[in-house]
Amino acid sequence: MGKTDQLFMEASYYIPGGVNSPVRACLFVGERPRFIQKSKGAYLWDIEGQKYIDYIGSFGPMILGHNNEIIREAVKKAAEEGLSYGGTTKREVDMARLMCTLIPHLDMVRMVNSGTEAVMSAVRTARGYTGRNKILKFTGCYHGHSDNLLVEAGSGIMTAGLPSSAGVPKGCVQDTISIPYNDLEGAKKAFALYPEEIACVLVEPVAANMGVVLPKEGFLEGLRNLCTKEGALLIFDEVITGFRLSIEGGAGYFQIEPDLSTYGKIIGGGMPIGAYGGRRDIMEWVAPLGPVYQAGTLSGNPIAMAAGIAQLTLLKEDVSFYEKLEKKTNNFFEKVKKMAKEKEIPIQINHIGSIGSIFFTKNKVTDYEGACTSNREVYADYYKYMLDNGIYLPPSPFEAMFFSKAHGEEELLKTWEILEAYFFKRWELVWKDIR
Ligand SMILES: *Cc1c(COP(=O)(O)O)cnc(C)c1O
């Protein structure tokens, strides 16, 4: 038995499924999870000494590549001063100022410890502010694991939300309406059905938790207008898209101003973090200023602030950062698209900024239903082939590929060659079998 097998057995004894977040168990692709030893730039090493080009980037945070020296030094320096105080620090002010300066629609921001907390708190704030209870969300969008938002069953707005996890009472989700992504008409119908009851429309400006699904032309703008007209708040969940699509996130990329938005992942540079913020008159409802309670022992943690400030400062200072990264990512995916076309391989590629997904389906993917048509067995086969050849992909077709500054010509070319080899050597075999 190898090191990995042994450690995984032990992990599975002490930790549910051997992992601290389900997707890491690689159940979807039927693989044994690799134990990561260390990382640098575009690379990961596992405990067996295997080296991988990584396209997960910690599921988002590592936009500058792994183990960035400047961020690491900022963390070290902060750690030398102390780990946590339960008191206020200058770093928290620096971080808040930085975020509010970079993002025009943020007047005030509150730090939390995860994306889950950020969204949960933003929704509570919206409910407090509007005095309404219902939440309109989109099927296939992930907003963390808080009770209210664990709803996917979105077969039409008439369906009362059904929890998609055991342990979530029906009562927790009875005010959550879930409709297909990109369904602006559905959103209008929901407002017609529940006049003056919907507190907020919660949406990922680019859906990146069912694979990458882009908003159709006019979708986000339509939601903006609808919310304004109906007196509901528009919340952009920018936990992935924030500082990913542009320095102003999805809001800046699409030039749509939400009322509130939520962040996580990138803003912590790899440390646990979350944040929510928006218009001053709304954020003034948050305790201790207002009646919406929200708190956190480790919120605004000095180490997380130091990492976040360092990462955001690096992003801010490189004025062509996003342009370069998007171009690099575009080139990669366009090359894959071209090859698939020549070979008549039925795949769909959705990509934007530095995220993207390959769906093994001939259908265009514009919502969750479409994403579900992606062939799972082929994805698993593809995943294994790539992993065996040193390419570390998301272990599910419902997770995005993340590109970073550290993915250079060399890494991208190597990835491309392996991918091409997969399609040329393996594809027909597997696809034929599955058909
Ligand atoms: C990852 C994610 C969350 C949850 O963030 P955690 O830090 O994992 O709690 C929420 N919303 C979106 C869009 C995410 O991608």
Coordinates of C-alpha atoms and ligand atoms in Angstrom, one line a residue:
M1 CA 0.0 0.0 0.0
G2 CA 1.4 3.4 -1.0
K3 CA 1.7 6.4 1.2
T4 CA -1.5 8.0 -0.2
D5 CA -3.6 4.9 0.3
Q6 CA -2.4 4.6 3.9
L7 CA -3.0 8.2 4.8
F8 CA -6.4 8.2 3.1
M9 CA -7.5 5.2 5.2
E10 CA -6.5 7.1 8.3
A11 CA -8.1 10.3 7.1
S12 CA -11.3 8.4 6.5
Y13 CA -11.3 7.0 10.0
Y14 CA -11.0 10.4 11.6
I15 CA -12.6 12.8 9.2
P16 CA -16.0 12.3 7.4
G17 CA -15.0 11.0 3.9
G18 CA -11.4 11.8 4.7
V19 CA -11.9 15.4 3.7
N20 CA -12.9 18.7 5.1
S21 CA -15.0 19.8 2.1
P22 CA -16.9 17.2 0.0
V23 CA -15.6 17.8 -3.5
R24 CA -12.1 17.1 -2.4
A25 CA -13.0 13.4 -1.9
C26 CA -13.0 13.1 -5.7
L27 CA -16.0 10.8 -5.5
F28 CA -17.4 12.2 -8.7
V29 CA -14.5 11.1 -10.7
G30 CA -13.9 7.9 -8.7
E31 CA -10.3 8.8 -7.8
R32 CA -8.4 8.6 -4.5
P33 CA -7.7 12.2 -3.4
R34 CA -4.0 13.2 -3.6
F35 CA -2.5 14.6 -0.4
I36 CA -0.9 17.9 -1.2
Q37 CA 2.5 18.6 0.3
K38 CA 3.4 22.0 -1.1
S39 CA 2.8 24.4 -3.9
K40 CA 4.6 27.1 -5.9
G41 CA 3.4 29.2 -8.8
A42 CA 1.4 27.0 -11.2
Y43 CA 2.4 23.8 -9.4
L44 CA 1.4 21.4 -6.7
W45 CA 3.4 18.5 -5.2
D46 CA 1.7 15.6 -3.5
I47 CA 3.2 13.6 -0.6
E48 CA 4.5 11.0 -3.1
G49 CA 6.5 13.7 -4.8
Q50 CA 4.3 13.9 -7.9
K51 CA 4.2 17.3 -9.5
Y52 CA 1.1 18.7 -11.1
I53 CA 0.1 21.8 -13.1
D54 CA -2.8 23.0 -11.0
Y55 CA -6.0 24.4 -12.4
I56 CA -7.9 24.6 -9.2
G57 CA -6.0 27.3 -7.5
S58 CA -7.5 26.5 -4.1
F59 CA -10.9 26.9 -5.9
G60 CA -10.2 30.5 -6.7
P61 CA -7.9 32.4 -4.3
M62 CA -4.6 31.8 -6.0
I63 CA -5.0 34.2 -8.9
L64 CA -1.3 35.2 -8.6
G65 CA -0.2 31.6 -8.4
H66 CA 0.6 29.5 -5.4
N67 CA 2.7 30.6 -2.5
N68 CA 3.4 34.1 -3.7
E69 CA 6.5 35.5 -2.0
I70 CA 5.1 39.0 -1.2
I71 CA 1.9 37.6 0.3
R72 CA 3.8 35.0 2.3
E73 CA 6.1 37.7 3.7
A74 CA 3.1 39.8 4.6
V75 CA 1.7 36.9 6.5
K76 CA 4.9 36.2 8.3
K77 CA 5.3 39.7 9.4
A78 CA 1.7 39.8 10.7
A79 CA 2.2 36.5 12.5
E80 CA 5.3 37.8 14.2
E81 CA 3.2 40.6 15.7
G82 CA 0.4 38.4 16.9
L83 CA -2.3 36.0 15.6
S84 CA -5.6 37.4 16.9
Y85 CA -6.6 40.0 19.3
G86 CA -10.4 40.3 19.6
G87 CA -9.8 44.0 19.1
T88 CA -9.7 46.3 16.2
T89 CA -6.6 46.7 14.1
K90 CA -5.3 49.1 11.5
R91 CA -5.1 46.3 9.0
E92 CA -8.9 46.0 9.0
V93 CA -9.2 49.7 8.1
D94 CA -6.6 49.3 5.4
M95 CA -8.4 46.3 3.9
A96 CA -11.9 48.0 4.0
R97 CA -10.5 51.2 2.5
L98 CA -8.8 49.2 -0.2
M99 CA -11.9 47.3 -1.2
C100 CA -14.1 50.3 -1.1
T101 CA -11.7 52.3 -3.1
L102 CA -11.3 49.6 -5.8
I103 CA -15.0 48.8 -6.1
P104 CA -17.1 51.9 -6.8
H105 CA -20.4 50.5 -5.5
L106 CA -18.9 49.6 -2.1
D107 CA -19.4 52.3 0.5
M108 CA -18.9 50.0 3.5
V109 CA -17.8 46.5 4.0
R110 CA -17.9 44.0 6.9
M111 CA -15.3 41.2 7.2
V112 CA -16.3 37.6 8.0
N113 CA -14.5 34.3 7.8
S114 CA -15.9 32.5 4.7
G115 CA -18.0 33.0 1.7
T116 CA -20.8 31.1 3.3
E117 CA -20.9 33.6 6.1
A118 CA -20.7 36.6 3.8
V119 CA -23.7 35.5 1.7
M120 CA -25.7 34.4 4.8
S121 CA -25.1 37.8 6.3
A122 CA -25.8 39.8 3.2
V123 CA -29.2 38.0 2.8
R124 CA -30.0 38.7 6.5
T125 CA -29.1 42.4 5.9
A126 CA -31.4 42.5 2.8
R127 CA -34.2 41.0 4.8
G128 CA -33.7 43.4 7.7
Y129 CA -33.5 46.4 5.4
T130 CA -36.5 45.6 3.2
G131 CA -38.6 44.0 5.9
R132 CA -39.3 41.2 3.4
N133 CA -38.6 37.5 3.7
K134 CA -38.3 35.9 0.3
I135 CA -35.1 35.3 -1.5
L136 CA -34.9 34.7 -5.3
K137 CA -32.0 32.6 -6.4
F138 CA -30.9 30.6 -9.4
T139 CA -30.6 26.9 -9.6
G140 CA -27.0 25.7 -9.9
C141 CA -25.6 28.9 -8.3
Y142 CA -23.8 28.0 -5.1
H143 CA -23.9 30.5 -2.2
G144 CA -22.3 28.6 0.6
H145 CA -23.9 26.0 2.9
S146 CA -26.2 28.1 5.1
D147 CA -29.6 26.5 5.6
N148 CA -31.5 29.2 3.7
L149 CA -29.6 28.7 0.5
L150 CA -29.2 25.0 0.2
V151 CA -32.0 24.8 -2.4
E152 CA -31.6 23.6 -5.9
A153 CA -34.9 22.1 -6.7
G154 CA -36.1 24.8 -9.1
S155 CA -38.7 23.1 -11.3
G156 CA -40.5 26.3 -11.8
I157 CA -41.3 29.1 -9.4
M158 CA -44.5 27.4 -8.3
T159 CA -42.5 24.8 -6.5
A160 CA -41.9 25.6 -2.9
G161 CA -38.2 25.2 -2.4
L162 CA -37.1 21.8 -1.3
P163 CA -33.9 21.5 0.8
S164 CA -31.1 19.8 -1.0
S165 CA -29.4 18.6 2.2
A166 CA -30.6 16.4 5.1
G167 CA -30.8 18.4 8.3
V168 CA -32.3 21.5 6.6
P169 CA -35.9 21.8 7.8
K170 CA -38.4 22.7 5.1
G171 CA -39.2 25.8 7.1
C172 CA -35.7 27.1 6.5
V173 CA -36.1 27.1 2.7
Q174 CA -39.8 27.9 2.4
D175 CA -38.9 31.5 1.5
T176 CA -36.3 30.6 -1.0
I177 CA -37.4 30.6 -4.6
S178 CA -35.0 29.0 -7.1
I179 CA -35.4 29.4 -10.8
P180 CA -33.1 28.6 -13.8
Y181 CA -30.1 30.8 -14.4
N182 CA -30.6 33.3 -17.2
D183 CA -34.4 33.1 -16.8
L184 CA -35.3 36.7 -16.6
E185 CA -38.9 36.0 -17.5
G186 CA -39.0 33.6 -14.5
A187 CA -37.7 36.3 -12.3
K188 CA -40.5 38.6 -13.4
K189 CA -43.0 35.9 -12.8
A190 CA -41.7 35.4 -9.3
F191 CA -42.2 39.1 -8.5
A192 CA -45.7 39.0 -9.9
L193 CA -46.5 35.9 -7.8
Y194 CA -45.1 37.4 -4.6
P195 CA -45.5 41.1 -4.8
E196 CA -43.6 43.0 -2.1
E197 CA -42.4 39.8 -0.6
I198 CA -39.0 39.3 -2.2
A199 CA -36.2 40.9 -0.2
C200 CA -33.4 40.2 -2.6
V201 CA -32.3 38.6 -5.9
L202 CA -29.1 36.7 -5.2
V203 CA -27.0 35.8 -8.2
E204 CA -23.5 34.9 -9.3
P205 CA -22.8 37.5 -12.0
V206 CA -21.1 34.6 -13.8
A207 CA -22.2 31.2 -12.5
A208 CA -19.1 29.2 -11.6
N209 CA -20.4 26.4 -9.5
M210 CA -22.1 24.4 -12.2
G211 CA -19.1 24.7 -14.3
V212 CA -18.8 28.1 -15.8
V213 CA -22.2 29.5 -17.1
L214 CA -22.2 33.0 -18.6
P215 CA -25.1 35.4 -18.1
K216 CA -27.0 36.0 -21.3
E217 CA -27.0 39.5 -22.8
G218 CA -29.4 41.6 -20.7
F219 CA -29.9 39.1 -17.9
L220 CA -28.0 40.9 -15.2
E221 CA -29.2 44.3 -16.4
G222 CA -32.8 42.9 -16.4
L223 CA -32.4 41.8 -12.8
R224 CA -31.0 45.2 -11.9
N225 CA -34.0 47.0 -13.4
L226 CA -36.4 44.5 -11.9
C227 CA -35.0 44.9 -8.4
T228 CA -35.1 48.7 -8.6
K229 CA -38.7 48.6 -9.9
E230 CA -39.9 46.1 -7.2
G231 CA -38.0 47.5 -4.2
A232 CA -35.9 44.4 -3.8
L233 CA -32.1 44.4 -3.3
L234 CA -29.8 43.0 -6.0
I235 CA -27.0 40.9 -4.4
F236 CA -24.1 39.8 -6.5
D237 CA -22.3 36.8 -5.0
E238 CA -18.8 37.7 -6.1
V239 CA -17.1 35.1 -3.9
I240 CA -15.5 33.7 -7.1
T241 CA -15.9 36.6 -9.6
G242 CA -14.7 39.3 -7.2
F243 CA -11.2 40.4 -8.2
R244 CA -11.3 37.6 -10.7
L245 CA -13.2 39.0 -13.7
S246 CA -11.8 42.4 -13.1
I247 CA -10.5 44.5 -10.3
E248 CA -14.1 45.5 -9.8
G249 CA -15.3 41.9 -10.1
G250 CA -18.4 40.9 -12.1
A251 CA -20.1 44.2 -11.3
G252 CA -17.3 46.1 -13.1
Y253 CA -16.9 43.6 -15.9
F254 CA -20.6 43.9 -16.8
Q255 CA -21.0 47.5 -15.6
I256 CA -24.0 46.6 -13.4
E257 CA -24.3 48.0 -9.9
P258 CA -25.7 45.7 -7.3
D259 CA -26.9 47.0 -3.9
L260 CA -24.9 44.5 -1.9
S261 CA -22.1 42.1 -2.9
T262 CA -20.2 39.3 -1.2
Y263 CA -16.6 38.3 -1.5
G264 CA -14.3 35.5 -0.3
K265 CA -11.6 33.4 -1.9
I266 CA -9.3 35.9 -3.7
I267 CA -9.6 38.7 -1.1
G268 CA -7.9 36.4 1.5
G269 CA -4.9 35.5 -0.7
G270 CA -5.3 31.9 0.6
M271 CA -6.3 32.7 4.2
P272 CA -9.9 32.0 5.4
I273 CA -12.0 35.1 4.7
G274 CA -15.2 36.5 3.5
A275 CA -16.7 40.0 3.2
Y276 CA -20.0 41.6 2.4
G277 CA -20.7 45.2 1.6
G278 CA -22.5 47.8 -0.5
R279 CA -24.6 50.9 -0.2
R280 CA -24.1 52.9 3.0
D281 CA -27.8 53.2 3.9
I282 CA -28.1 49.4 3.7
M283 CA -24.9 48.6 5.5
E284 CA -25.9 51.0 8.3
W285 CA -28.5 48.3 9.2
V286 CA -25.7 46.0 10.4
A287 CA -25.0 45.8 14.1
P288 CA -23.8 47.7 16.1
L289 CA -25.1 50.6 14.0
G290 CA -28.4 48.8 13.2
P291 CA -30.7 46.0 14.2
V292 CA -29.3 43.3 11.9
Y293 CA -27.0 41.1 14.1
Q294 CA -23.8 39.7 12.7
A295 CA -20.6 39.0 14.5
G296 CA -17.4 36.9 14.5
T297 CA -14.6 36.1 17.0
L298 CA -12.0 35.8 14.3
S299 CA -13.5 38.3 11.8
G300 CA -10.9 40.7 10.4
N301 CA -8.2 38.4 11.6
P302 CA -4.8 40.1 11.2
I303 CA -3.2 37.3 9.3
A304 CA -6.1 37.1 6.8
M305 CA -6.1 40.9 6.5
A306 CA -2.3 41.0 5.8
A307 CA -2.6 38.3 3.1
G308 CA -5.7 40.1 1.6
I309 CA -4.1 43.5 1.6
A310 CA -1.0 42.1 0.0
Q311 CA -2.9 40.3 -2.8
L312 CA -5.3 43.1 -3.6
T313 CA -2.4 45.6 -3.7
L314 CA -0.5 43.4 -6.2
L315 CA -3.6 43.2 -8.3
K316 CA -4.2 46.9 -8.1
E317 CA -0.7 47.8 -9.1
D318 CA -0.5 45.7 -12.2
V319 CA -2.8 47.8 -14.5
S320 CA -2.9 45.3 -17.4
F321 CA -3.2 42.2 -15.1
Y322 CA -6.7 41.2 -16.0
E323 CA -6.3 41.9 -19.6
K324 CA -3.2 39.7 -19.9
L325 CA -4.7 36.9 -17.8
E326 CA -8.0 36.9 -19.8
K327 CA -6.1 36.9 -23.1
K328 CA -4.0 33.9 -22.0
T329 CA -7.1 32.0 -20.9
N330 CA -8.9 32.9 -24.1
N331 CA -6.1 31.6 -26.2
F332 CA -6.0 28.3 -24.4
F333 CA -9.7 27.6 -24.7
E334 CA -10.0 28.9 -28.3
K335 CA -7.3 26.4 -29.2
V336 CA -9.3 23.6 -27.5
K337 CA -12.5 24.7 -29.3
K338 CA -10.8 24.7 -32.6
M339 CA -9.4 21.2 -32.1
A340 CA -12.7 19.9 -31.0
K341 CA -14.4 21.4 -34.0
E342 CA -11.8 19.8 -36.4
K343 CA -12.2 16.4 -34.7
E344 CA -16.0 16.8 -34.5
I345 CA -15.9 16.2 -30.8
P346 CA -19.1 17.2 -29.1
I347 CA -17.9 19.4 -26.3
Q348 CA -19.0 22.8 -25.1
I349 CA -16.6 25.3 -23.7
N350 CA -17.7 28.2 -21.6
H351 CA -15.1 30.7 -20.4
I352 CA -14.7 34.3 -19.4
G353 CA -11.8 36.1 -17.7
S354 CA -9.6 33.5 -16.2
I355 CA -12.2 30.8 -15.5
G356 CA -13.7 28.2 -17.8
S357 CA -15.1 24.7 -18.2
I358 CA -15.3 22.0 -20.7
F359 CA -18.7 20.3 -20.8
F360 CA -18.9 16.9 -22.5
T361 CA -22.2 17.6 -24.3
K362 CA -23.4 18.8 -27.6
N363 CA -25.9 21.1 -26.0
K364 CA -25.1 24.7 -25.3
V365 CA -24.8 25.2 -21.5
T366 CA -26.7 28.2 -20.3
D367 CA -28.2 26.8 -17.0
Y368 CA -28.1 24.0 -14.6
E369 CA -30.2 21.7 -16.7
G370 CA -27.7 22.2 -19.6
A371 CA -24.7 21.6 -17.3
C372 CA -26.3 18.3 -16.2
T373 CA -26.2 17.0 -19.8
S374 CA -22.4 16.8 -19.5
N375 CA -21.3 13.2 -19.7
R376 CA -20.0 12.2 -16.3
E377 CA -18.2 9.0 -17.3
V378 CA -16.3 10.9 -20.0
Y379 CA -15.4 13.6 -17.5
A380 CA -14.1 11.0 -15.0
D381 CA -12.1 9.4 -17.8
Y382 CA -10.7 12.7 -18.9
Y383 CA -9.9 13.7 -15.3
K384 CA -8.0 10.5 -14.7
Y385 CA -6.0 10.8 -17.8
M386 CA -5.0 14.4 -17.1
L387 CA -4.1 13.6 -13.5
D388 CA -2.0 10.7 -14.5
N389 CA -0.2 13.0 -16.8
G390 CA 0.4 15.7 -14.2
I391 CA -2.5 18.0 -14.8
Y392 CA -4.6 18.7 -11.7
L393 CA -8.1 19.6 -12.8
P394 CA -11.3 20.2 -10.7
P395 CA -12.6 16.7 -9.7
S396 CA -16.1 17.5 -11.0
P397 CA -17.5 18.9 -14.2
F398 CA -19.4 21.3 -12.0
E399 CA -16.3 23.1 -10.8
A400 CA -14.5 25.7 -12.9
M401 CA -10.9 25.6 -14.1
F402 CA -8.9 28.5 -12.6
F403 CA -6.0 30.2 -14.4
S404 CA -3.5 32.3 -12.7
K405 CA -0.7 34.7 -13.4
A406 CA 1.7 31.8 -12.8
H407 CA 0.4 29.8 -15.7
G408 CA 3.1 30.6 -18.3
E409 CA 3.6 29.6 -21.9
E410 CA 5.4 26.5 -20.8
E411 CA 2.6 25.2 -18.5
L412 CA -0.2 26.1 -20.9
L413 CA 1.6 24.4 -23.8
K414 CA 2.2 21.3 -21.8
T415 CA -1.4 21.2 -20.7
W416 CA -2.6 21.7 -24.2
E417 CA -0.4 18.8 -25.5
I418 CA -1.7 16.4 -22.9
L419 CA -5.3 17.5 -23.5
E420 CA -4.8 17.1 -27.3
A421 CA -3.3 13.7 -26.7
Y422 CA -6.3 12.7 -24.7
F423 CA -8.7 13.8 -27.3
F424 CA -6.8 12.1 -30.1
K425 CA -5.8 8.9 -28.4
R426 CA -8.5 8.3 -25.9
W427 CA -11.5 10.1 -27.0
E428 CA -12.9 7.9 -29.6
L429 CA -12.4 4.8 -27.5
V430 CA -14.2 6.2 -24.5
W431 CA -16.8 8.1 -26.3
K432 CA -17.7 5.1 -28.5
D433 CA -18.0 2.9 -25.4
I434 CA -20.2 5.3 -23.6
R435 CA -22.5 5.9 -26.5
Ligands
LIG1 C1 -17.1 29.3 -2.7 C2 -18.4 30.1 -2.8 C3 -19.1 30.4 -1.7 C4 -18.8 29.9 -0.3 O1 -17.6 30.3 0.2 P1 -16.8 29.5 1.3 O2 -15.7 30.3 1.7 O3 -16.5 28.1 0.7 O4 -17.8 29.4 2.5 C5 -20.2 31.2 -1.8 N1 -20.6 31.7 -3.0 C6 -19.9 31.4 -4.1 C7 -20.3 32.0 -5.4 C8 -18.7 30.6 -4.1 O5 -18.1 30.2 -5.2

